[in-house]
Protein backbone atom coordinates (compact mmCIF):
# COMPACT_ATOMS: atom_id res chain seq x y z
CA UNK A 1 0.00 0.00 0.00
CA UNK A 2 1.42 3.40 -1.01
CA UNK A 3 0.68 6.16 1.45
CA UNK A 4 0.07 9.65 0.11
CA UNK A 5 -1.75 12.85 0.91
CA UNK A 6 -2.44 13.48 -2.79
CA UNK A 7 -6.20 13.54 -2.16
CA UNK A 8 -7.21 16.80 -0.45
CA UNK A 9 -10.52 15.96 1.26
CA UNK A 10 -13.19 18.07 2.89
CA UNK A 11 -14.09 16.69 6.34
CA UNK A 12 -17.18 17.90 8.19
CA UNK A 13 -18.01 17.71 11.87
CA UNK A 14 -20.69 19.39 13.96
CA UNK A 15 -18.71 22.59 14.72
CA UNK A 16 -16.15 22.82 11.93
CA UNK A 17 -15.43 21.81 8.40
CA UNK A 18 -11.90 21.05 7.27
CA UNK A 19 -11.30 21.93 3.63
CA UNK A 20 -8.21 22.33 1.48
CA UNK A 21 -6.47 25.66 2.08
CA UNK A 22 -6.99 28.32 -0.56
CA UNK A 23 -4.91 31.24 -1.74
CA UNK A 24 -7.50 33.53 -0.11
CA UNK A 25 -6.71 31.98 3.30
CA UNK A 26 -3.40 33.86 3.25
CA UNK A 27 -5.18 37.17 3.87
CA UNK A 28 -7.10 35.67 6.81
CA UNK A 29 -3.90 34.41 8.40
CA UNK A 30 -2.07 37.69 7.81
CA UNK A 31 -4.91 39.66 9.40
CA UNK A 32 -5.06 37.44 12.49
CA UNK A 33 -1.90 38.84 14.17
CA UNK A 34 -2.69 37.55 17.68
CA UNK A 35 0.31 37.77 20.07
CA UNK A 36 -1.14 35.01 22.28
CA UNK A 37 -1.34 32.60 19.32
CA UNK A 38 2.26 33.47 18.41
CA UNK A 39 3.39 32.77 21.99
CA UNK A 40 1.57 29.44 22.28
CA UNK A 41 2.87 28.20 18.92
CA UNK A 42 6.36 29.64 19.34
CA UNK A 43 6.03 31.67 16.15
CA UNK A 44 8.83 34.25 16.01
CA UNK A 45 8.52 35.15 12.33
CA UNK A 46 6.17 37.66 10.78
CA UNK A 47 4.90 36.81 7.31
CA UNK A 48 3.87 39.15 4.53
CA UNK A 49 0.67 38.54 2.59
CA UNK A 50 2.85 37.75 -0.44
CA UNK A 51 4.80 35.08 1.46
CA UNK A 52 1.58 33.56 2.77
CA UNK A 53 -0.01 33.60 -0.69
CA UNK A 54 3.00 31.76 -2.11
CA UNK A 55 2.73 29.20 0.70
CA UNK A 56 -1.03 28.61 0.61
CA UNK A 57 -1.10 28.72 -3.18
CA UNK A 58 1.33 25.79 -3.36
CA UNK A 59 -0.21 23.40 -0.79
CA UNK A 60 -2.26 21.40 -3.31
CA UNK A 61 0.94 20.45 -5.14
CA UNK A 62 2.35 18.40 -2.23
CA UNK A 63 1.43 14.76 -1.70
CA UNK A 64 3.61 14.39 1.41
CA UNK A 65 1.45 16.79 3.44
CA UNK A 66 -2.17 17.75 3.94
CA UNK A 67 -2.99 21.37 4.78
CA UNK A 68 -6.65 22.02 5.64
CA UNK A 69 -8.39 25.20 6.73
CA UNK A 70 -10.60 24.99 9.82
CA UNK A 71 -13.89 26.69 8.97
CA UNK A 72 -16.46 27.41 11.69
CA UNK A 73 -19.73 25.98 10.38
CA UNK A 74 -21.98 28.49 12.17
CA UNK A 75 -20.31 31.58 10.67
CA UNK A 76 -18.32 30.32 7.68
CA UNK A 77 -15.25 32.02 9.17
CA UNK A 78 -11.80 30.49 8.70
CA UNK A 79 -10.72 29.87 12.30
CA UNK A 80 -7.38 28.18 11.70
CA UNK A 81 -5.53 25.38 9.99
CA UNK A 82 -4.68 21.75 10.65
CA UNK A 83 -1.74 20.02 8.99
CA UNK A 84 -0.40 16.51 8.54
CA UNK A 85 3.17 16.83 7.29
CA UNK A 86 6.40 14.97 6.73
CA UNK A 87 4.69 11.82 5.54
CA UNK A 88 7.12 8.91 5.90
CA UNK A 89 5.44 6.26 3.74
CA UNK A 90 8.04 3.60 4.56
CA UNK A 91 7.34 3.89 8.28
CA UNK A 92 3.65 4.89 7.93
CA UNK A 93 4.08 8.01 10.06
CA UNK A 94 3.60 11.76 9.84
CA UNK A 95 3.64 14.91 11.91
CA UNK A 96 0.63 16.90 13.10
CA UNK A 97 0.06 20.54 13.93
CA UNK A 98 -2.94 22.74 14.45
CA UNK A 99 -3.33 26.46 14.90
CA UNK A 100 -6.38 28.52 15.66
CA UNK A 101 -5.71 31.98 14.25
CA UNK A 102 -7.20 34.05 17.06
CA UNK A 103 -7.47 33.47 20.80
CA UNK A 104 -11.23 34.19 20.57
CA UNK A 105 -11.50 30.78 18.88
CA UNK A 106 -10.04 29.04 21.95
CA UNK A 107 -12.27 27.01 24.27
CA UNK A 108 -15.07 26.55 21.74
CA UNK A 109 -14.33 22.94 20.73
CA UNK A 110 -12.94 23.80 17.29
CA UNK A 111 -9.46 22.43 17.97
CA UNK A 112 -10.68 19.20 19.50
CA UNK A 113 -13.10 18.46 16.69
CA UNK A 114 -10.58 19.39 13.98
CA UNK A 115 -8.02 17.11 15.64
CA UNK A 116 -10.44 14.16 15.74
CA UNK A 117 -11.50 14.70 12.12
CA UNK A 118 -7.95 14.83 10.75
CA UNK A 119 -6.81 11.85 12.84
CA UNK A 120 -9.74 9.77 11.63
CA UNK A 121 -8.70 10.61 8.08
CA UNK A 122 -5.01 9.84 8.75
CA UNK A 123 -5.64 6.43 10.31
CA UNK A 124 -8.80 5.22 8.55
CA UNK A 125 -8.32 6.61 5.04
CA UNK A 126 -4.61 7.25 4.51
CA UNK A 127 -3.47 4.28 6.61
CA UNK A 128 -0.74 5.75 8.78
CA UNK A 129 0.33 3.93 11.93
CA UNK A 130 1.83 6.87 13.86
CA UNK A 131 1.07 10.59 14.13
CA UNK A 132 3.38 12.75 16.24
CA UNK A 133 3.50 16.32 17.50
CA UNK A 134 5.32 18.74 19.75
CA UNK A 135 3.55 21.04 22.20
CA UNK A 136 5.25 23.72 24.28
CA UNK A 137 5.09 23.44 28.07
CA UNK A 138 3.45 26.86 28.32
CA UNK A 139 0.44 25.59 26.33
CA UNK A 140 -1.33 23.19 28.74
CA UNK A 141 -4.71 23.79 27.04
CA UNK A 142 -3.39 22.30 23.79
CA UNK A 143 -1.77 19.39 25.61
CA UNK A 144 -5.10 18.63 27.28
CA UNK A 145 -6.84 18.58 23.87
CA UNK A 146 -4.19 16.20 22.52
CA UNK A 147 -4.43 13.87 25.53
CA UNK A 148 -8.22 13.87 25.27
CA UNK A 149 -7.90 12.89 21.59
CA UNK A 150 -5.64 9.97 22.56
CA UNK A 151 -2.09 11.28 22.12
CA UNK A 152 0.47 9.83 24.54
CA UNK A 153 3.37 11.77 26.08
CA UNK A 154 6.72 10.33 24.93
CA UNK A 155 9.35 12.74 26.19
CA UNK A 156 10.62 16.29 26.50
CA UNK A 157 12.95 18.38 24.40
CA UNK A 158 14.39 20.55 27.14
CA UNK A 159 14.55 24.31 26.53
CA UNK A 160 13.55 23.90 22.89
CA UNK A 161 12.04 27.38 22.57
CA UNK A 162 13.40 30.74 23.69
CA UNK A 163 10.47 33.12 24.19
CA UNK A 164 11.07 36.62 25.54
CA UNK A 165 14.22 35.45 27.30
CA UNK A 166 12.58 32.38 28.86
CA UNK A 167 13.52 28.84 27.86
CA UNK A 168 10.46 26.64 27.25
CA UNK A 169 10.39 22.84 27.00
CA UNK A 170 8.67 21.07 24.11
CA UNK A 171 6.71 17.91 24.95
CA UNK A 172 6.74 15.13 22.38
CA UNK A 173 3.47 13.26 21.96
CA UNK A 174 2.28 10.61 19.53
CA UNK A 175 -0.71 8.52 18.69
CA UNK A 176 -0.46 5.03 17.24
CA UNK A 177 -3.17 3.31 15.23
CA UNK A 178 -3.84 1.10 18.29
CA UNK A 179 -4.30 4.23 20.48
CA UNK A 180 -6.70 5.68 17.91
CA UNK A 181 -8.69 2.44 17.69
CA UNK A 182 -8.96 2.25 21.49
CA UNK A 183 -10.00 5.91 21.71
CA UNK A 184 -12.64 6.01 18.96
Tab-separated table of C-alpha atoms in Angstrom:
chain	number	residue	atom	x	y	z
A	1	UNK	CA	0.000	0.000	0.000
A	2	UNK	CA	1.417	3.396	-1.005
A	3	UNK	CA	0.681	6.162	1.452
A	4	UNK	CA	0.068	9.651	0.106
A	5	UNK	CA	-1.753	12.854	0.911
A	6	UNK	CA	-2.436	13.482	-2.793
A	7	UNK	CA	-6.201	13.543	-2.160
A	8	UNK	CA	-7.205	16.796	-0.448
A	9	UNK	CA	-10.518	15.962	1.258
A	10	UNK	CA	-13.186	18.070	2.888
A	11	UNK	CA	-14.087	16.692	6.336
A	12	UNK	CA	-17.176	17.904	8.192
A	13	UNK	CA	-18.014	17.713	11.874
A	14	UNK	CA	-20.694	19.395	13.956
A	15	UNK	CA	-18.714	22.585	14.715
A	16	UNK	CA	-16.154	22.824	11.930
A	17	UNK	CA	-15.434	21.815	8.396
A	18	UNK	CA	-11.899	21.051	7.273
A	19	UNK	CA	-11.299	21.934	3.631
A	20	UNK	CA	-8.205	22.329	1.484
A	21	UNK	CA	-6.470	25.658	2.077
A	22	UNK	CA	-6.992	28.322	-0.556
A	23	UNK	CA	-4.910	31.242	-1.742
A	24	UNK	CA	-7.500	33.527	-0.105
A	25	UNK	CA	-6.710	31.984	3.298
A	26	UNK	CA	-3.399	33.863	3.251
A	27	UNK	CA	-5.183	37.172	3.867
A	28	UNK	CA	-7.101	35.666	6.811
A	29	UNK	CA	-3.904	34.409	8.399
A	30	UNK	CA	-2.073	37.685	7.806
A	31	UNK	CA	-4.906	39.664	9.398
A	32	UNK	CA	-5.056	37.438	12.492
A	33	UNK	CA	-1.899	38.840	14.168
A	34	UNK	CA	-2.689	37.554	17.683
A	35	UNK	CA	0.307	37.766	20.072
A	36	UNK	CA	-1.143	35.010	22.279
A	37	UNK	CA	-1.338	32.604	19.321
A	38	UNK	CA	2.261	33.471	18.413
A	39	UNK	CA	3.387	32.765	21.995
A	40	UNK	CA	1.567	29.437	22.284
A	41	UNK	CA	2.869	28.196	18.925
A	42	UNK	CA	6.364	29.642	19.338
A	43	UNK	CA	6.028	31.674	16.146
A	44	UNK	CA	8.830	34.246	16.010
A	45	UNK	CA	8.517	35.150	12.333
A	46	UNK	CA	6.165	37.658	10.784
A	47	UNK	CA	4.901	36.809	7.312
A	48	UNK	CA	3.867	39.152	4.532
A	49	UNK	CA	0.670	38.544	2.594
A	50	UNK	CA	2.847	37.746	-0.442
A	51	UNK	CA	4.796	35.083	1.459
A	52	UNK	CA	1.583	33.560	2.765
A	53	UNK	CA	-0.011	33.597	-0.695
A	54	UNK	CA	3.004	31.757	-2.111
A	55	UNK	CA	2.728	29.202	0.699
A	56	UNK	CA	-1.032	28.615	0.606
A	57	UNK	CA	-1.098	28.716	-3.179
A	58	UNK	CA	1.328	25.786	-3.359
A	59	UNK	CA	-0.205	23.399	-0.794
A	60	UNK	CA	-2.264	21.404	-3.308
A	61	UNK	CA	0.941	20.451	-5.137
A	62	UNK	CA	2.353	18.405	-2.234
A	63	UNK	CA	1.433	14.763	-1.703
A	64	UNK	CA	3.614	14.389	1.414
A	65	UNK	CA	1.449	16.789	3.437
A	66	UNK	CA	-2.167	17.754	3.941
A	67	UNK	CA	-2.991	21.373	4.782
A	68	UNK	CA	-6.646	22.018	5.639
A	69	UNK	CA	-8.395	25.196	6.733
A	70	UNK	CA	-10.600	24.988	9.818
A	71	UNK	CA	-13.889	26.691	8.972
A	72	UNK	CA	-16.459	27.411	11.692
A	73	UNK	CA	-19.726	25.982	10.377
A	74	UNK	CA	-21.980	28.490	12.167
A	75	UNK	CA	-20.314	31.580	10.666
A	76	UNK	CA	-18.316	30.316	7.684
A	77	UNK	CA	-15.251	32.018	9.167
A	78	UNK	CA	-11.798	30.488	8.704
A	79	UNK	CA	-10.722	29.871	12.295
A	80	UNK	CA	-7.376	28.176	11.698
A	81	UNK	CA	-5.529	25.377	9.994
A	82	UNK	CA	-4.680	21.747	10.651
A	83	UNK	CA	-1.738	20.021	8.989
A	84	UNK	CA	-0.404	16.512	8.537
A	85	UNK	CA	3.171	16.829	7.294
A	86	UNK	CA	6.396	14.974	6.732
A	87	UNK	CA	4.695	11.820	5.544
A	88	UNK	CA	7.123	8.912	5.899
A	89	UNK	CA	5.443	6.264	3.740
A	90	UNK	CA	8.040	3.596	4.564
A	91	UNK	CA	7.337	3.888	8.284
A	92	UNK	CA	3.651	4.890	7.931
A	93	UNK	CA	4.084	8.009	10.063
A	94	UNK	CA	3.605	11.758	9.843
A	95	UNK	CA	3.639	14.914	11.907
A	96	UNK	CA	0.633	16.897	13.105
A	97	UNK	CA	0.063	20.537	13.934
A	98	UNK	CA	-2.937	22.739	14.448
A	99	UNK	CA	-3.329	26.459	14.903
A	100	UNK	CA	-6.380	28.524	15.664
A	101	UNK	CA	-5.708	31.980	14.248
A	102	UNK	CA	-7.204	34.047	17.060
A	103	UNK	CA	-7.473	33.473	20.798
A	104	UNK	CA	-11.229	34.189	20.571
A	105	UNK	CA	-11.502	30.779	18.877
A	106	UNK	CA	-10.035	29.037	21.950
A	107	UNK	CA	-12.272	27.015	24.275
A	108	UNK	CA	-15.068	26.548	21.738
A	109	UNK	CA	-14.325	22.941	20.731
A	110	UNK	CA	-12.939	23.800	17.287
A	111	UNK	CA	-9.458	22.431	17.973
A	112	UNK	CA	-10.682	19.196	19.504
A	113	UNK	CA	-13.099	18.463	16.691
A	114	UNK	CA	-10.578	19.388	13.979
A	115	UNK	CA	-8.016	17.114	15.638
A	116	UNK	CA	-10.436	14.164	15.739
A	117	UNK	CA	-11.502	14.696	12.121
A	118	UNK	CA	-7.954	14.825	10.750
A	119	UNK	CA	-6.806	11.846	12.842
A	120	UNK	CA	-9.742	9.765	11.634
A	121	UNK	CA	-8.697	10.610	8.081
A	122	UNK	CA	-5.014	9.838	8.749
A	123	UNK	CA	-5.640	6.435	10.307
A	124	UNK	CA	-8.799	5.216	8.547
A	125	UNK	CA	-8.322	6.609	5.040
A	126	UNK	CA	-4.608	7.253	4.514
A	127	UNK	CA	-3.470	4.278	6.613
A	128	UNK	CA	-0.738	5.754	8.783
A	129	UNK	CA	0.326	3.933	11.935
A	130	UNK	CA	1.829	6.875	13.860
A	131	UNK	CA	1.065	10.594	14.126
A	132	UNK	CA	3.383	12.753	16.242
A	133	UNK	CA	3.505	16.319	17.503
A	134	UNK	CA	5.324	18.742	19.752
A	135	UNK	CA	3.551	21.045	22.197
A	136	UNK	CA	5.253	23.716	24.280
A	137	UNK	CA	5.087	23.436	28.067
A	138	UNK	CA	3.454	26.863	28.324
A	139	UNK	CA	0.444	25.586	26.331
A	140	UNK	CA	-1.331	23.194	28.739
A	141	UNK	CA	-4.707	23.789	27.041
A	142	UNK	CA	-3.394	22.296	23.792
A	143	UNK	CA	-1.765	19.394	25.614
A	144	UNK	CA	-5.097	18.629	27.283
A	145	UNK	CA	-6.835	18.581	23.875
A	146	UNK	CA	-4.187	16.202	22.524
A	147	UNK	CA	-4.432	13.872	25.525
A	148	UNK	CA	-8.220	13.872	25.270
A	149	UNK	CA	-7.902	12.889	21.594
A	150	UNK	CA	-5.636	9.969	22.558
A	151	UNK	CA	-2.089	11.285	22.121
A	152	UNK	CA	0.468	9.833	24.544
A	153	UNK	CA	3.373	11.767	26.077
A	154	UNK	CA	6.720	10.329	24.930
A	155	UNK	CA	9.350	12.744	26.188
A	156	UNK	CA	10.624	16.286	26.498
A	157	UNK	CA	12.954	18.382	24.401
A	158	UNK	CA	14.388	20.551	27.139
A	159	UNK	CA	14.554	24.307	26.535
A	160	UNK	CA	13.552	23.902	22.892
A	161	UNK	CA	12.037	27.383	22.573
A	162	UNK	CA	13.396	30.742	23.687
A	163	UNK	CA	10.470	33.117	24.186
A	164	UNK	CA	11.070	36.617	25.544
A	165	UNK	CA	14.217	35.453	27.302
A	166	UNK	CA	12.583	32.382	28.859
A	167	UNK	CA	13.522	28.837	27.860
A	168	UNK	CA	10.461	26.642	27.254
A	169	UNK	CA	10.392	22.838	27.002
A	170	UNK	CA	8.667	21.067	24.109
A	171	UNK	CA	6.711	17.911	24.952
A	172	UNK	CA	6.740	15.132	22.381
A	173	UNK	CA	3.465	13.255	21.961
A	174	UNK	CA	2.285	10.615	19.532
A	175	UNK	CA	-0.714	8.518	18.689
A	176	UNK	CA	-0.461	5.029	17.238
A	177	UNK	CA	-3.169	3.312	15.235
A	178	UNK	CA	-3.836	1.102	18.294
A	179	UNK	CA	-4.296	4.230	20.479
A	180	UNK	CA	-6.701	5.680	17.908
A	181	UNK	CA	-8.690	2.442	17.690
A	182	UNK	CA	-8.960	2.248	21.487
A	183	UNK	CA	-10.002	5.910	21.710
A	184	UNK	CA	-12.636	6.011	18.962
